Short mmCIF file of N, CA and C in Angstrom, two decimals:
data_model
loop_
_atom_site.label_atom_id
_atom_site.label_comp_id
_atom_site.label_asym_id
_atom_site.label_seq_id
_atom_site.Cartn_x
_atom_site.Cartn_y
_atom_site.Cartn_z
N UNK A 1 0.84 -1.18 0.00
CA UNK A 1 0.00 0.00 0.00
C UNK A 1 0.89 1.25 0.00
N UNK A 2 0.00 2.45 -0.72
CA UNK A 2 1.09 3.32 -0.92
C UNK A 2 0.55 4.51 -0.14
N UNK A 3 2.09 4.89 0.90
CA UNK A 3 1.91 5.99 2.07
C UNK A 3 2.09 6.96 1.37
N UNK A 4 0.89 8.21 1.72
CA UNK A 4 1.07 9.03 1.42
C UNK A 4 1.46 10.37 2.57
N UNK A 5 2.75 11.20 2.13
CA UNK A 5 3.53 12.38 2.85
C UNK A 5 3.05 13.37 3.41
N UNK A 6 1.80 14.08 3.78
CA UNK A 6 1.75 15.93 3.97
C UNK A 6 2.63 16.52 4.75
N UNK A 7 2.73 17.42 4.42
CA UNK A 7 3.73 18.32 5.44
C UNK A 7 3.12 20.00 4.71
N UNK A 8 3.38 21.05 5.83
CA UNK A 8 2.58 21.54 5.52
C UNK A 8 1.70 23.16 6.39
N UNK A 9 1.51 21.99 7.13
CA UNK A 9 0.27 22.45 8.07
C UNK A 9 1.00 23.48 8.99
N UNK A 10 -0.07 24.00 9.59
CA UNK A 10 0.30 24.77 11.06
C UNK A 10 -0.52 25.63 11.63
N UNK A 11 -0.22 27.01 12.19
CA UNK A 11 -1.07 27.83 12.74
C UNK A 11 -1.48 29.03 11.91
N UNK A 12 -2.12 29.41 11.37
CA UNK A 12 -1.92 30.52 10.91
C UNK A 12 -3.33 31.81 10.99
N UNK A 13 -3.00 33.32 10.70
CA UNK A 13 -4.06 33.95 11.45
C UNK A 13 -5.38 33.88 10.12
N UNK A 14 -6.17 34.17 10.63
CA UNK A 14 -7.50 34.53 9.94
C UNK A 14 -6.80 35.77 8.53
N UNK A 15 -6.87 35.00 7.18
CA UNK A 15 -7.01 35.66 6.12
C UNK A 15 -5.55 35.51 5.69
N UNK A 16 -4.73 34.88 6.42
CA UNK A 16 -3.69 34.70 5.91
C UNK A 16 -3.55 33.06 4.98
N UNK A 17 -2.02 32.51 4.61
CA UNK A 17 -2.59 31.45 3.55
C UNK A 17 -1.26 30.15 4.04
N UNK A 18 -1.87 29.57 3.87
CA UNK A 18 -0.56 28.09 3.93
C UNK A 18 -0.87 27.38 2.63
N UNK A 19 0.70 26.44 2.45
CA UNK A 19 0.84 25.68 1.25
C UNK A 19 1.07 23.94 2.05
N UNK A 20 0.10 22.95 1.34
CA UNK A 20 -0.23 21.74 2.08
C UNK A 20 1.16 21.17 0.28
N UNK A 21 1.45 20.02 1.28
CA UNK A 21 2.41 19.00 0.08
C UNK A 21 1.91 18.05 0.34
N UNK A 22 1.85 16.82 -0.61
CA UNK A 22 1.78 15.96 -0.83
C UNK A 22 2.52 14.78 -1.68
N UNK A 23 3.43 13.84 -0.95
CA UNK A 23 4.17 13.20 -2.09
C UNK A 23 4.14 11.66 -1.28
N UNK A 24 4.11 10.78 -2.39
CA UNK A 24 4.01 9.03 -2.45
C UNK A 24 5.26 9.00 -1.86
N UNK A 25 4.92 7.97 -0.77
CA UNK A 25 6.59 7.41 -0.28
C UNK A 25 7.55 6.43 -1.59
N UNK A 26 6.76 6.04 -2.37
CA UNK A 26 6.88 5.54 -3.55
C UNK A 26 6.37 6.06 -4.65
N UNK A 27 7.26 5.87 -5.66
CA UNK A 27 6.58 5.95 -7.41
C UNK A 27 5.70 5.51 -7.72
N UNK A 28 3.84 6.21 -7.75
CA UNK A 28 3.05 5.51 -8.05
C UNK A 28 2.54 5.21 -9.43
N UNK A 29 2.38 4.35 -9.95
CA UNK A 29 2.53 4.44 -11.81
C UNK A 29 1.19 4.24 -12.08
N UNK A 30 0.18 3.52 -11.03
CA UNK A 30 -1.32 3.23 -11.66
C UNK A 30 -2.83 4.55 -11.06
N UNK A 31 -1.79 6.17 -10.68
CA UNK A 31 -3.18 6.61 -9.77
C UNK A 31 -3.01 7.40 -10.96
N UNK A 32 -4.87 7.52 -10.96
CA UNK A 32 -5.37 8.82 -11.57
C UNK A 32 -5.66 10.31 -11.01
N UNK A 33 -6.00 10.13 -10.20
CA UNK A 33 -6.28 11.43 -9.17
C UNK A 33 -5.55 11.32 -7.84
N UNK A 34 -5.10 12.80 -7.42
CA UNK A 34 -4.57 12.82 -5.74
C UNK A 34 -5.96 13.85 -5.25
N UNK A 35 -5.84 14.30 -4.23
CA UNK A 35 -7.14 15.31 -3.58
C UNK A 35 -6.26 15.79 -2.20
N UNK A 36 -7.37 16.72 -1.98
CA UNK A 36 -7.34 16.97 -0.53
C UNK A 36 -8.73 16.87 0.08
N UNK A 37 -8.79 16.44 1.36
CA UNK A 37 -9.67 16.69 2.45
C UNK A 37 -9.28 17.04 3.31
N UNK A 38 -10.83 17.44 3.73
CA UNK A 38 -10.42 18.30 5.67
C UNK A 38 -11.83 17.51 6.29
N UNK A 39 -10.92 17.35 7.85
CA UNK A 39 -12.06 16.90 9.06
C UNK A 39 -11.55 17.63 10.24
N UNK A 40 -12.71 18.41 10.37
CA UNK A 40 -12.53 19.57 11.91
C UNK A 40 -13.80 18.46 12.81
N UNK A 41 -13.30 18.90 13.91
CA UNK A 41 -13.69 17.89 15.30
C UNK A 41 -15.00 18.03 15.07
N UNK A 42 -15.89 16.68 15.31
CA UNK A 42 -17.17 16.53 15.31
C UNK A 42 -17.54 16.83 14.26
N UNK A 43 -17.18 16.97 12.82
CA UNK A 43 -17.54 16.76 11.47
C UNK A 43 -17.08 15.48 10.58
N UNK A 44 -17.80 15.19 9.66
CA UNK A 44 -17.15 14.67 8.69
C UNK A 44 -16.44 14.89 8.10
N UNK A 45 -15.27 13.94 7.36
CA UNK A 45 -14.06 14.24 6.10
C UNK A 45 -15.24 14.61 5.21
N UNK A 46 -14.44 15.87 4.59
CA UNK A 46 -15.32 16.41 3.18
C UNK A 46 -13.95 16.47 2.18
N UNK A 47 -14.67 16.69 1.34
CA UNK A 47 -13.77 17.12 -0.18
C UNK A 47 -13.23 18.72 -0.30
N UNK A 48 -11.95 19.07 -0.36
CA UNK A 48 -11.70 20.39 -0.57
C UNK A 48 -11.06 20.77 -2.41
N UNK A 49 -10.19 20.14 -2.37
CA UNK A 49 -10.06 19.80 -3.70
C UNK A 49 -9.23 18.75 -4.68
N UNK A 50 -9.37 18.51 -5.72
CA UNK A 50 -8.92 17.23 -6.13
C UNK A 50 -8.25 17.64 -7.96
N UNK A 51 -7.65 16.45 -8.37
CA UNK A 51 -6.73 16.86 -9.67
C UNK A 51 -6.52 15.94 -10.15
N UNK A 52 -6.95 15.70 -11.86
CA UNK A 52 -6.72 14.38 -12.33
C UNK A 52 -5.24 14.59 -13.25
N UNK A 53 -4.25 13.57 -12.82
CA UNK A 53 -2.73 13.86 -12.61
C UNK A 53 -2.53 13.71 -14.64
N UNK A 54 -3.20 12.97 -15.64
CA UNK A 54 -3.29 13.07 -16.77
C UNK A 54 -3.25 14.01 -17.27
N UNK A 55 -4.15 15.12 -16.79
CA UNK A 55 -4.31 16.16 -17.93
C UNK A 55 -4.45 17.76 -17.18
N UNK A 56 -4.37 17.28 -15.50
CA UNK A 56 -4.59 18.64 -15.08
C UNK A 56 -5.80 19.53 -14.22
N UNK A 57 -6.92 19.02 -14.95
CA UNK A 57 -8.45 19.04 -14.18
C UNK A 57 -8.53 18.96 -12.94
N UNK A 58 -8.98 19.98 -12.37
CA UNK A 58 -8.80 20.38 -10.92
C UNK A 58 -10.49 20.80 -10.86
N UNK A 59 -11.14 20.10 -9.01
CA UNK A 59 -12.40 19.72 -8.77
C UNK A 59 -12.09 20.63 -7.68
N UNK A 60 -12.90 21.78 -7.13
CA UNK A 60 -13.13 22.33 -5.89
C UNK A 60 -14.36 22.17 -5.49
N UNK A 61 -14.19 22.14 -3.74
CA UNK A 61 -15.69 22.26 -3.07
C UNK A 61 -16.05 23.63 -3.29
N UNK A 62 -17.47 24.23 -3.32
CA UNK A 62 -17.79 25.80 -3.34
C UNK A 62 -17.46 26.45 -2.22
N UNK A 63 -17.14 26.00 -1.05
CA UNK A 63 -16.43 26.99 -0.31
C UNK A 63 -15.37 27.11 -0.87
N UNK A 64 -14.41 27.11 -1.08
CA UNK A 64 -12.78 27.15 -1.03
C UNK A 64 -12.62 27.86 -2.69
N UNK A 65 -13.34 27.56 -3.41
CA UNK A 65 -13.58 28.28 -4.80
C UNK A 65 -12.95 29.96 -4.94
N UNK A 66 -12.00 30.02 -5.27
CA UNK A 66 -11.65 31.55 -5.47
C UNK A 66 -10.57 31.98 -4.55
N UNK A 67 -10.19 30.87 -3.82
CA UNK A 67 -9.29 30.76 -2.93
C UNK A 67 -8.15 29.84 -2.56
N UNK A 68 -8.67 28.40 -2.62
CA UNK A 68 -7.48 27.56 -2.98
C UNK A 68 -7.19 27.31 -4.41
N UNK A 69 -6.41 27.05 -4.70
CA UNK A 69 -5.39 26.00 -5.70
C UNK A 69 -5.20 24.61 -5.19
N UNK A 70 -4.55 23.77 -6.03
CA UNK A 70 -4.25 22.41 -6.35
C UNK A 70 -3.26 22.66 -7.17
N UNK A 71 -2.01 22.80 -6.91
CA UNK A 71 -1.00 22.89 -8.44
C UNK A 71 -0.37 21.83 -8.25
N UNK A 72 -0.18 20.67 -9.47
CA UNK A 72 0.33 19.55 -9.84
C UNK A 72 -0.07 19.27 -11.38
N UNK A 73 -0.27 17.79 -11.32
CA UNK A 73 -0.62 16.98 -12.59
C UNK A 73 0.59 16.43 -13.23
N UNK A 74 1.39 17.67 -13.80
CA UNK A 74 2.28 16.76 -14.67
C UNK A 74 3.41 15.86 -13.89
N UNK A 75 3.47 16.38 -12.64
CA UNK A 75 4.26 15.06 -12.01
C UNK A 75 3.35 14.52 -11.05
N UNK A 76 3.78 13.28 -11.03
CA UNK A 76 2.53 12.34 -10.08
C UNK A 76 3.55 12.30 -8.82
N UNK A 77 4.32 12.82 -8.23
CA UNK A 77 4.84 12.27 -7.24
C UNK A 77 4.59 13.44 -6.15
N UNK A 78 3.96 14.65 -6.73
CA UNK A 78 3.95 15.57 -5.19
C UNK A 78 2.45 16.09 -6.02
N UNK A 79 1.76 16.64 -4.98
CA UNK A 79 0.66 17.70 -5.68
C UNK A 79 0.59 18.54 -4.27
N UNK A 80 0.11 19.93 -4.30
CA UNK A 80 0.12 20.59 -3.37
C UNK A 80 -1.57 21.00 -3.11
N UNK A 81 -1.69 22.02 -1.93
CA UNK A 81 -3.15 22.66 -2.13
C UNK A 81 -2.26 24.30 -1.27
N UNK A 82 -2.91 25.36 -2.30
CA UNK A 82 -2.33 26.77 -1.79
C UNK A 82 -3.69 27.23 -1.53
N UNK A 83 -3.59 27.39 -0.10
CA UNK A 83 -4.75 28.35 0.81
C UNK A 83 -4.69 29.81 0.55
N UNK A 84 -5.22 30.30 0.55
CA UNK A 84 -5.17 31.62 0.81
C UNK A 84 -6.62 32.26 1.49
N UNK A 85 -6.30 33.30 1.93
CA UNK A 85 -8.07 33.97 2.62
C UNK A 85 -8.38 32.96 3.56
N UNK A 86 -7.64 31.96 4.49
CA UNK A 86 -7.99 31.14 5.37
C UNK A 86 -9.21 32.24 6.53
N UNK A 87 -10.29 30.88 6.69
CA UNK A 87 -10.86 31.43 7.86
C UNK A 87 -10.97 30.55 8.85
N UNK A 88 -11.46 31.01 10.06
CA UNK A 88 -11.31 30.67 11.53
C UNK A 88 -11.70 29.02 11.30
N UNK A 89 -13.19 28.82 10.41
CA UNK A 89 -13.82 28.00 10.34
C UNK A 89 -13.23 26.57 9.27
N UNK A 90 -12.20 27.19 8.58
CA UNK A 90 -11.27 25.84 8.36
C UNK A 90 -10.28 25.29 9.20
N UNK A 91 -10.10 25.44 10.13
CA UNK A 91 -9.52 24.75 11.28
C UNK A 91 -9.77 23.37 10.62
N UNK A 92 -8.83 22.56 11.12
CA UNK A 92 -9.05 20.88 10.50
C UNK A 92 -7.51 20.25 10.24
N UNK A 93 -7.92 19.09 10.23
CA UNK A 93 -7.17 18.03 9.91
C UNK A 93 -6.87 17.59 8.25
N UNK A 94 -5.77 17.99 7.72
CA UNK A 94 -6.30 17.98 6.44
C UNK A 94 -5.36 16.57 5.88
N UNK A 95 -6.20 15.57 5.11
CA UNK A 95 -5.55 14.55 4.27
C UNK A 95 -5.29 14.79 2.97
N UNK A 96 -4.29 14.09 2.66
CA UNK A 96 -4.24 13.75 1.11
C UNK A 96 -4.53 12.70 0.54
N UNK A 97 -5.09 12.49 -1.04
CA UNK A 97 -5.90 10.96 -0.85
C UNK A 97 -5.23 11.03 -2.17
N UNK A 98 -5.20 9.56 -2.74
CA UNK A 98 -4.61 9.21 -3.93
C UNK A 98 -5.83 8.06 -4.63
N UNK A 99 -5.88 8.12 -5.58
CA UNK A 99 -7.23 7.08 -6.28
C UNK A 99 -6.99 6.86 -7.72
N UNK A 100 -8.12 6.45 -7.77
CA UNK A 100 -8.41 5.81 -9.58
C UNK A 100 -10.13 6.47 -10.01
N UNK A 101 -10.01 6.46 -11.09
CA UNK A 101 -11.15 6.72 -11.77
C UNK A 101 -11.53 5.86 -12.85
N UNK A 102 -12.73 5.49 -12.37
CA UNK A 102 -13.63 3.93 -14.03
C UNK A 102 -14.59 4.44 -13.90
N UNK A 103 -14.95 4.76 -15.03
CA UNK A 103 -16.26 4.83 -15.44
C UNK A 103 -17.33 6.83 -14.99
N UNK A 104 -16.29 7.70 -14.49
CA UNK A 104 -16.67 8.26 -13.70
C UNK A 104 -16.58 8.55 -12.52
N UNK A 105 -15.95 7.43 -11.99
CA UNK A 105 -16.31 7.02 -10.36
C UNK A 105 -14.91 7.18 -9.46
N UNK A 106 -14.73 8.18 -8.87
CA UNK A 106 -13.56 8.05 -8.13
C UNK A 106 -13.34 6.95 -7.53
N UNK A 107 -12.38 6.32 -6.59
CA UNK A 107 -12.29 5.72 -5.66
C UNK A 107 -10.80 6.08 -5.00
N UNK A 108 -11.18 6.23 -3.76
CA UNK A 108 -9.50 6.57 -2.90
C UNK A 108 -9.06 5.37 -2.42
N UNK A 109 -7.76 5.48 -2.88
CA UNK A 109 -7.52 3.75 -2.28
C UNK A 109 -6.27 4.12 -1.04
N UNK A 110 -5.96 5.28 -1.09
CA UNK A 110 -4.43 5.50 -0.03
C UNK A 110 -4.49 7.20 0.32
N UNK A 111 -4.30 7.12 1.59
CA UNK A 111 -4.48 8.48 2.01
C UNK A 111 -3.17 8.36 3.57
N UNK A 112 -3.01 9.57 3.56
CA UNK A 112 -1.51 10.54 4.32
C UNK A 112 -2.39 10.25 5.72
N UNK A 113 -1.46 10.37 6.31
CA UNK A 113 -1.86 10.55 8.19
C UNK A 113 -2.43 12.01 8.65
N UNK A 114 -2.41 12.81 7.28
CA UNK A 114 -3.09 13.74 8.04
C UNK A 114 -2.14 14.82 8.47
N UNK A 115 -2.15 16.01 8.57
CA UNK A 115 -1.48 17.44 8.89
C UNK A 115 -2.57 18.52 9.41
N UNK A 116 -2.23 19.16 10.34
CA UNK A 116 -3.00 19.88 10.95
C UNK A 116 -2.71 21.39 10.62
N UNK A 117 -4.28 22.23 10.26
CA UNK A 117 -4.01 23.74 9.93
C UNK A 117 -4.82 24.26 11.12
N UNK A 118 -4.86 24.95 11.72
CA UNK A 118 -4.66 26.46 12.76
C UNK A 118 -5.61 27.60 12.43
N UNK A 119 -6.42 27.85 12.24
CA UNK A 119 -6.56 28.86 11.85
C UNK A 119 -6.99 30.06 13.02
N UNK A 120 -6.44 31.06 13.79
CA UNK A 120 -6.92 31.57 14.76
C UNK A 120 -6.02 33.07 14.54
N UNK A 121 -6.60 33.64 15.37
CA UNK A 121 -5.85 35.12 15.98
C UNK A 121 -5.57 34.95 17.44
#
């Protein structure tokens, strides 16, 4: 199974921005998509954003729209997510997930331990 890296995370104030990494402890040769998620305490993991490593295509949730990035694709071994305009209310635990796509259908098959963002004054 393939571990995935973040590093990344930390404290940072309301409206300011952090850069999340992501890289395979190994060369992965069969994923189509990497992503990010976030889980803040007593919520569910949601989708923040995602990138199909072929061609580039980058998926945001409508919060984060106009504000994060996803820059990668042409190399499969790191993809990032650039915050910017952070608010109080993304506080969270954020993963990186790695998958395949048939037919439409994502599936995550390997995801990072997780990095923690801050968001406070």
């Amino acid at each position: 199974q393939v571990q995935l890296v973040e590093s990344g995370g930390g404290l940072v104030q309301p409206g300011g921005s952090l850069r999340l990494s992501c890289a395979p402890s190994i060369r992965i040769l069969n994923i189509d998509t990497m992503g990010w998620y976030r889980q803040a305490p007593g919520n569910q993991r949601g989708m923040v954003a995602s990138i199909i490593i072929s061609n580039g295509t980058s998926n945001y949730a409508d919060s984060v729209k106009g504000r994060f990035t996803i820059p990668g694709g042409n190399n499969k071994n790191t993809v990032y997510l650039q915050m910017n305009s952070l608010e109080n209310e993304e506080t969270a635990d954020y993963y990186c997930g790695g998958g395949n796509v048939r037919h439409g259908v994502t599936t995550w098959n390997d995801w990072g331990q997780g990095t923690e963002v801050s968001v406070s004054s």
